[in-house]
Every structure is written in structure tokens, then in C-alpha cells.
C-alpha positions as a Python dict, from the first residue, in 0.01 Angstrom:
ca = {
    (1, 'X'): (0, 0, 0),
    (2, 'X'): (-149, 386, -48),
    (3, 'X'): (-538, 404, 94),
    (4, 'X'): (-557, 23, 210),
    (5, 'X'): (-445, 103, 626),
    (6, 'X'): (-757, 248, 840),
    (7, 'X'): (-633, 577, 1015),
    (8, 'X'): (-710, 513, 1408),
    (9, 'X'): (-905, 834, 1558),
    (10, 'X'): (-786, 984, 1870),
    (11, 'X'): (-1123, 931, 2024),
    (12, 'X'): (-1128, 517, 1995),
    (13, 'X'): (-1104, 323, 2301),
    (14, 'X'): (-854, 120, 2337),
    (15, 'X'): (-1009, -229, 2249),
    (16, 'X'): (-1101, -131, 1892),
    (17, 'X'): (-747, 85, 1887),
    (18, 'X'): (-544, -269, 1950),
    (19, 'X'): (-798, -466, 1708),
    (20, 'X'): (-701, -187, 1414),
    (21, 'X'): (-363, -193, 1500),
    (22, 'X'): (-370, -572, 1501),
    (23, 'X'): (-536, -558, 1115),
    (24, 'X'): (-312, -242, 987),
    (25, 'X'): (7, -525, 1058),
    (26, 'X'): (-176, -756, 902),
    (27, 'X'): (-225, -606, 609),
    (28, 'X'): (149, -495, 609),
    (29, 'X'): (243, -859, 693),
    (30, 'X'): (76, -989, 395),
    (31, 'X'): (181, -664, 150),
    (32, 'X'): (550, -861, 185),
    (33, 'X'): (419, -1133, 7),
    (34, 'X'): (149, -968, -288),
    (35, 'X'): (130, -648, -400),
    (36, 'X'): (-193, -540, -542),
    (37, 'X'): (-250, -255, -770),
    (38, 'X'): (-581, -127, -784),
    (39, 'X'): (-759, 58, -1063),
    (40, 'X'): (-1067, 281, -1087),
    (41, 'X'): (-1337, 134, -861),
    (42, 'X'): (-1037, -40, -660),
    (43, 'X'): (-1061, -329, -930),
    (44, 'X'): (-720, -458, -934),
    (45, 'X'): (-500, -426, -1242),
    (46, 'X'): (-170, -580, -1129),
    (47, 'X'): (-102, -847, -862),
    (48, 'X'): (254, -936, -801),
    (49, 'X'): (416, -1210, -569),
    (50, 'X'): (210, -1477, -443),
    (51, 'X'): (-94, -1503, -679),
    (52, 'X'): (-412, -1589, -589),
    (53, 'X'): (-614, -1957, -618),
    (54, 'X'): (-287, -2143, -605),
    (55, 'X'): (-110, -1945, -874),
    (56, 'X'): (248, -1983, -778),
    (57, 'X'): (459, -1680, -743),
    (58, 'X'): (471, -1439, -1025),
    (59, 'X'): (240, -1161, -1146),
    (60, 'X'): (-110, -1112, -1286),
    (61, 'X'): (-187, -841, -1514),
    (62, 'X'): (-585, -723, -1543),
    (63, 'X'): (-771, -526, -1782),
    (64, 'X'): (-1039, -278, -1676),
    (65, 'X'): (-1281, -561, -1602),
    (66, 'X'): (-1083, -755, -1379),
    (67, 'X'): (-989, -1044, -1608),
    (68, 'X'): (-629, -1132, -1571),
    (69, 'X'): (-475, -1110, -1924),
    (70, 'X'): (-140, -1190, -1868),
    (71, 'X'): (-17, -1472, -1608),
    (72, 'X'): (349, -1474, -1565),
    (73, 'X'): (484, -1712, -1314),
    (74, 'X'): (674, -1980, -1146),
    (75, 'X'): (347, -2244, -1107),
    (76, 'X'): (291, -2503, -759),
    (77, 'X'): (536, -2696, -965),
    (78, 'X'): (887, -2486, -978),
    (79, 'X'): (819, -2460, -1376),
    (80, 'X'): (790, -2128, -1543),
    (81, 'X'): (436, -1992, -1690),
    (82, 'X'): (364, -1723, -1946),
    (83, 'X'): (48, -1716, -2075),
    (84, 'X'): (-128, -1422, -2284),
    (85, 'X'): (-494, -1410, -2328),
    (86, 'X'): (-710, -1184, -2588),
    (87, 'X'): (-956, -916, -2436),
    (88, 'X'): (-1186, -1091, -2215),
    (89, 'X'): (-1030, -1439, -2152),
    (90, 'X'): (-866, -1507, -1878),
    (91, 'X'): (-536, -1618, -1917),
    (92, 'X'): (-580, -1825, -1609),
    (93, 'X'): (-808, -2104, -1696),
    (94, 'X'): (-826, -2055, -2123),
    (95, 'X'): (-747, -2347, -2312),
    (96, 'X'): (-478, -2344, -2595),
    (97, 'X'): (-730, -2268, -2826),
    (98, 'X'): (-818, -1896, -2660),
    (99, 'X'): (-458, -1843, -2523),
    (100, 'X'): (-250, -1608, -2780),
    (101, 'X'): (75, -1737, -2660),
    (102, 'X'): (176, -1987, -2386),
    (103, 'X'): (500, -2086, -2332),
    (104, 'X'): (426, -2504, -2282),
    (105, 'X'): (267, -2501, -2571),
    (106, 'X'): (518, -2645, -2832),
    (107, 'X'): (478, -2419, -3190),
    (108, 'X'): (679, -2270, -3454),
    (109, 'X'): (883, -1962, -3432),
    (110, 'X'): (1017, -1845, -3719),
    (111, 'X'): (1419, -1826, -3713),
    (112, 'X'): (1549, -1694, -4014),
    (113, 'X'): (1406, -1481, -4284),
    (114, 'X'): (1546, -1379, -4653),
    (115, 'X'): (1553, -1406, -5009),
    (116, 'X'): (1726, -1601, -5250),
    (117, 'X'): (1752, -1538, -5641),
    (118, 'X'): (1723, -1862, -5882),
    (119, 'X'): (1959, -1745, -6193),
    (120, 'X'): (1810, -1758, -6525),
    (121, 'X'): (1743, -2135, -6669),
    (122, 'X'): (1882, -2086, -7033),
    (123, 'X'): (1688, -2213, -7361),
    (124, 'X'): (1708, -2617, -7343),
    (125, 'X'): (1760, -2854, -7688),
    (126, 'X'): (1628, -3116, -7526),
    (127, 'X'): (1354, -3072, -7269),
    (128, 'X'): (1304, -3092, -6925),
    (129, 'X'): (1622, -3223, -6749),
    (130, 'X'): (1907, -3090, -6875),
    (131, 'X'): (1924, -2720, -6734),
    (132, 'X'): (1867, -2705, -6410),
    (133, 'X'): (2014, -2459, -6133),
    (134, 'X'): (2050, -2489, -5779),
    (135, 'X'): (2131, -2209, -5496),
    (136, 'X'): (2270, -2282, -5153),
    (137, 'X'): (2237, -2049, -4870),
    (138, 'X'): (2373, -2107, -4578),
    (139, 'X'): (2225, -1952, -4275),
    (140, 'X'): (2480, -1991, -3986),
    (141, 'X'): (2227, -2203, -3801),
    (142, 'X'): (2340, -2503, -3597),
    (143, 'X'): (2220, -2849, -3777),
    (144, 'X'): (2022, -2952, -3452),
    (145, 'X'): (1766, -2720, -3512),
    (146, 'X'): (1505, -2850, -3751),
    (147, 'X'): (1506, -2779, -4147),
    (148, 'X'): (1114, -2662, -4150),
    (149, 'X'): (1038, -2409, -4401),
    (150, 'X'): (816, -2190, -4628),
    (151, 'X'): (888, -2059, -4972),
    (152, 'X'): (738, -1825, -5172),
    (153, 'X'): (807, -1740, -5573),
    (154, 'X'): (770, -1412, -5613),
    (155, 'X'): (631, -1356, -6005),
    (156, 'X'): (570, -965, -6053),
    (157, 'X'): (325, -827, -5751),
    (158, 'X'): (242, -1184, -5729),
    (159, 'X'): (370, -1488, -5478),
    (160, 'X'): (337, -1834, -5515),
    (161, 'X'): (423, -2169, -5240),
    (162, 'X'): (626, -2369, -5344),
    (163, 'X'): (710, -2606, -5492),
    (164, 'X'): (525, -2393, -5769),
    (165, 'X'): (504, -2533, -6131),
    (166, 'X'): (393, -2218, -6420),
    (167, 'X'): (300, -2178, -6763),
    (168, 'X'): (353, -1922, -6966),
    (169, 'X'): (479, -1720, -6635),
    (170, 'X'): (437, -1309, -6710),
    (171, 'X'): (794, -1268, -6615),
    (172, 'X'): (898, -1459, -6941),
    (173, 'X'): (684, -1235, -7220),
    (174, 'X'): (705, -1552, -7434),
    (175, 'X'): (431, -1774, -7502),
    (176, 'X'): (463, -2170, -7464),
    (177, 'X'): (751, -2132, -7185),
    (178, 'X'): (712, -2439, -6968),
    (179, 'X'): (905, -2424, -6603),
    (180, 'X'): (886, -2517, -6235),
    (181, 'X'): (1050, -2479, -5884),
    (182, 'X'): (1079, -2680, -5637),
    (183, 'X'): (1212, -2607, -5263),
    (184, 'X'): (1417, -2806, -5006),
    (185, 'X'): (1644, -2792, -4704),
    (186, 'X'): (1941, -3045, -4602),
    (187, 'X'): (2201, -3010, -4351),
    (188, 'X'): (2571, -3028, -4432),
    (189, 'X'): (2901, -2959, -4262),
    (190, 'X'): (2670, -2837, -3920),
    (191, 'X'): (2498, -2567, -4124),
    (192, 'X'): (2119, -2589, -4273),
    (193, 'X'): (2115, -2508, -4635),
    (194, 'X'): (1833, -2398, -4866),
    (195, 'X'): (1833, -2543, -5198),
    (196, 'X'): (1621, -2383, -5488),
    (197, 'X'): (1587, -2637, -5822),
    (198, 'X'): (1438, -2480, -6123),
    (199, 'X'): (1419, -2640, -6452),
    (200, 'X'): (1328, -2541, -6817),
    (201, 'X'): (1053, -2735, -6971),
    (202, 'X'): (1059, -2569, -7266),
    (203, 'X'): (1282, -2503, -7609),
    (204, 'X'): (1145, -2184, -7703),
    (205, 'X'): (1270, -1913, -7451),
    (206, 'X'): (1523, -1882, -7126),
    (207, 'X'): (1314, -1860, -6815),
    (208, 'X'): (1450, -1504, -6641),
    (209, 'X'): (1624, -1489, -6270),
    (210, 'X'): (1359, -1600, -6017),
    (211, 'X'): (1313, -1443, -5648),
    (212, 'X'): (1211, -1660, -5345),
    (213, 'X'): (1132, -1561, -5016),
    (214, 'X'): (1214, -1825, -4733),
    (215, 'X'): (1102, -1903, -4383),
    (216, 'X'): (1263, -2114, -4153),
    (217, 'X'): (1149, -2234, -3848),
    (218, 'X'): (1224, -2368, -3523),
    (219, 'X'): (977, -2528, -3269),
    (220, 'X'): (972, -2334, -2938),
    (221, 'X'): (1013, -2624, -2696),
    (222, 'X'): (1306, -2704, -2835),
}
């Protein structure tokens, strides 16, 4: 605690010497329980133990204003806090809405990431149903965590959500090709799967390998 005791002078009598002794152990009585870290001015940028206004135990982090940006603790309750808080909001009080993360809230975190290729869906007699392709990927992921997901077609420099139905797509060069995608996810044998279903509209041309980009997710409170 650097700069927080008052130096006693040889010259004080000895009332005011025992009332300075008296706060100097106070101060290093309470230093065992918070630690403050003071900035420029001696506006505190880092509090750590027992936090202020009921806080819990934990630590406080401040910006240059004084606003506590980060709250990190173990609340009144037992139950473990983080909470992060743009520029200028404090992390303290903000609701959801101002918070940029906070550990009770309950939202998506994205688990696994990749690609998957759809192989080409040859030239069809007889239009729509009878070429269709499927792709399974299997993650490694334990079934109890929930199948929610994002897919994107990719199509040149361009990416579409699925499921995605096209038109004369510019990967096929060949006017009047008819096609769509469509995206799912089951689970099977304990493992999530990703399951890709393209199909050929069209008797004029084959509809080229496609490339999807996945997301799945997992909620955090789970």
C-alpha cells in the first residue's frame, strides 16, 4: 500500500503520535482484505478482495474515469460473476443490453467450425427427385449438446444461408440449371452429424461440387 501510510514527525506529541499510529494499522488492517490500485490523480484502476457496495469478493477493473469495466467475482450469494462492460458503462449496474459479456446470461457460443463439400449432382432424366446427395460429418461432439447451426453456400466470392435455392448459379456456366440445398443436423450413435441435401432440378447440365461453411453452437449455460 505505497504512499497511503502518513509518516509520523519526530516533533508530534504524543496524542496525535498514538491517533496516527492507531489509523496507519488501520489502514494495514483493512489492506488484508482490498487492495486498491490507484491511477493518475489517485483514481483507482484495480480493486481486489472485498469489493465495494456489497460486491462480494473478487476484483474490479477501472478505466481512466473511474468506471469499473470489468467485475469479476464470487457475489453475496457464493455464485460466480463475470461481467464486461464497453467504455463508459459500468459493468456493475448495466443491464444485459449494455453488458458485452456476462456469464448468467444464457447465449450461444459457437463450438465447432468447418467446411463441408456437396459432390457434384449429375444431369437428371427425370427432374427433381431422383439425384440427390447427402454428406455426413461427424464432429466428435457428445449428443447432449444441442444440434444448433448456421450454414453458408459458398458460390464464387459469394455466400448464401441456407437452406439456399439458385437459378442459373455462376458456378454452373449453363443457362436453365435449376438446383437447391438444404441444411440439417441429427444425432446418431452419440455423435451430432451435419447433413447437406442437394438436388438437381434440371435436365440440361450437372450442378458442380458445392462448398458449405458450418457453425455449430452450444448455449453457454449449459
Amino acid at each position: 500500500m505505497p504512499n497511503v501510510f502518513n509518516p509520523m514527525k519526530s516533533d508530534t506529541d504524543l496524542a496525535n503520535l498514538i491517533n496516527q499510529l492507531n489509523s496507519n494499522f488501520a489502514k494495514l488492517d483493512n489492506e488484508a482484505v482490498t487492495k486498491v490500485f490507484y491511477g493518475p490523480g489517485q483514481v483507482p484502476r484495480l480493486i481486489d478482495g472485498r469489493l465495494p457496495n456489497e460486491l462480494g469478493y473478487g476484483m474490479l477493473v477501472y478505466d481512466a474515469n473511474g468506471i469499473p469495466l470489468i467485475y469479476i467475482a464470487s457475489d453475496a450469494n457464493g455464485n460466480p460473476v463475470l461481467k464486461v462492460a464497453p467504455p463508459g458503462v459500468d459493468a456493475t449496474t448495466a443491464p444485459n443490453s449494455q453488458l458485452i459479456f456476462n456469464s448468467a446470461q444464457n447465449v450461444f457460443k459457437v463450438i465447432w467450425s468447418a467446411t463441408a463439400t456437396v459432390p457434384l449432382i449429375p444431369l437428371v432424366a427425370v427432374p427433381p427427385d431422383v439425384s440427390s446427395v447427402t454428406v455426413d460429418v461427424d464432429t466428435g461432439l457428445e449428443a447432449t449438446l444441442p444440434p444448433a447451426f448456421h450454414a453458408y453456400l459458398q458460390v464464387g466470392s459469394e455466400a448464401y444461408a441456407l437452406p439456399h435455392e439458385s437459378t442459373n448459379p455462376q458456378s454452373t456456366n449453363t443457362a436453365g440449371v435449376s438446383w437447391s440445398l438444404k441444411a440439417s443436423t441429427y444425432v446418431s450413435s452419440g455423435k451430432i452429424h451435419f447433413r447437406l441435401l442437394g438436388q438437381n432440378y434440371s435436365s440440361i447440365a450437372d450442378v458442380p461440387s458445392l462448398t458449405v461453411k458450418y457453425y455449430l453452437y452450444q448455449e453457454t449455460a449449459q
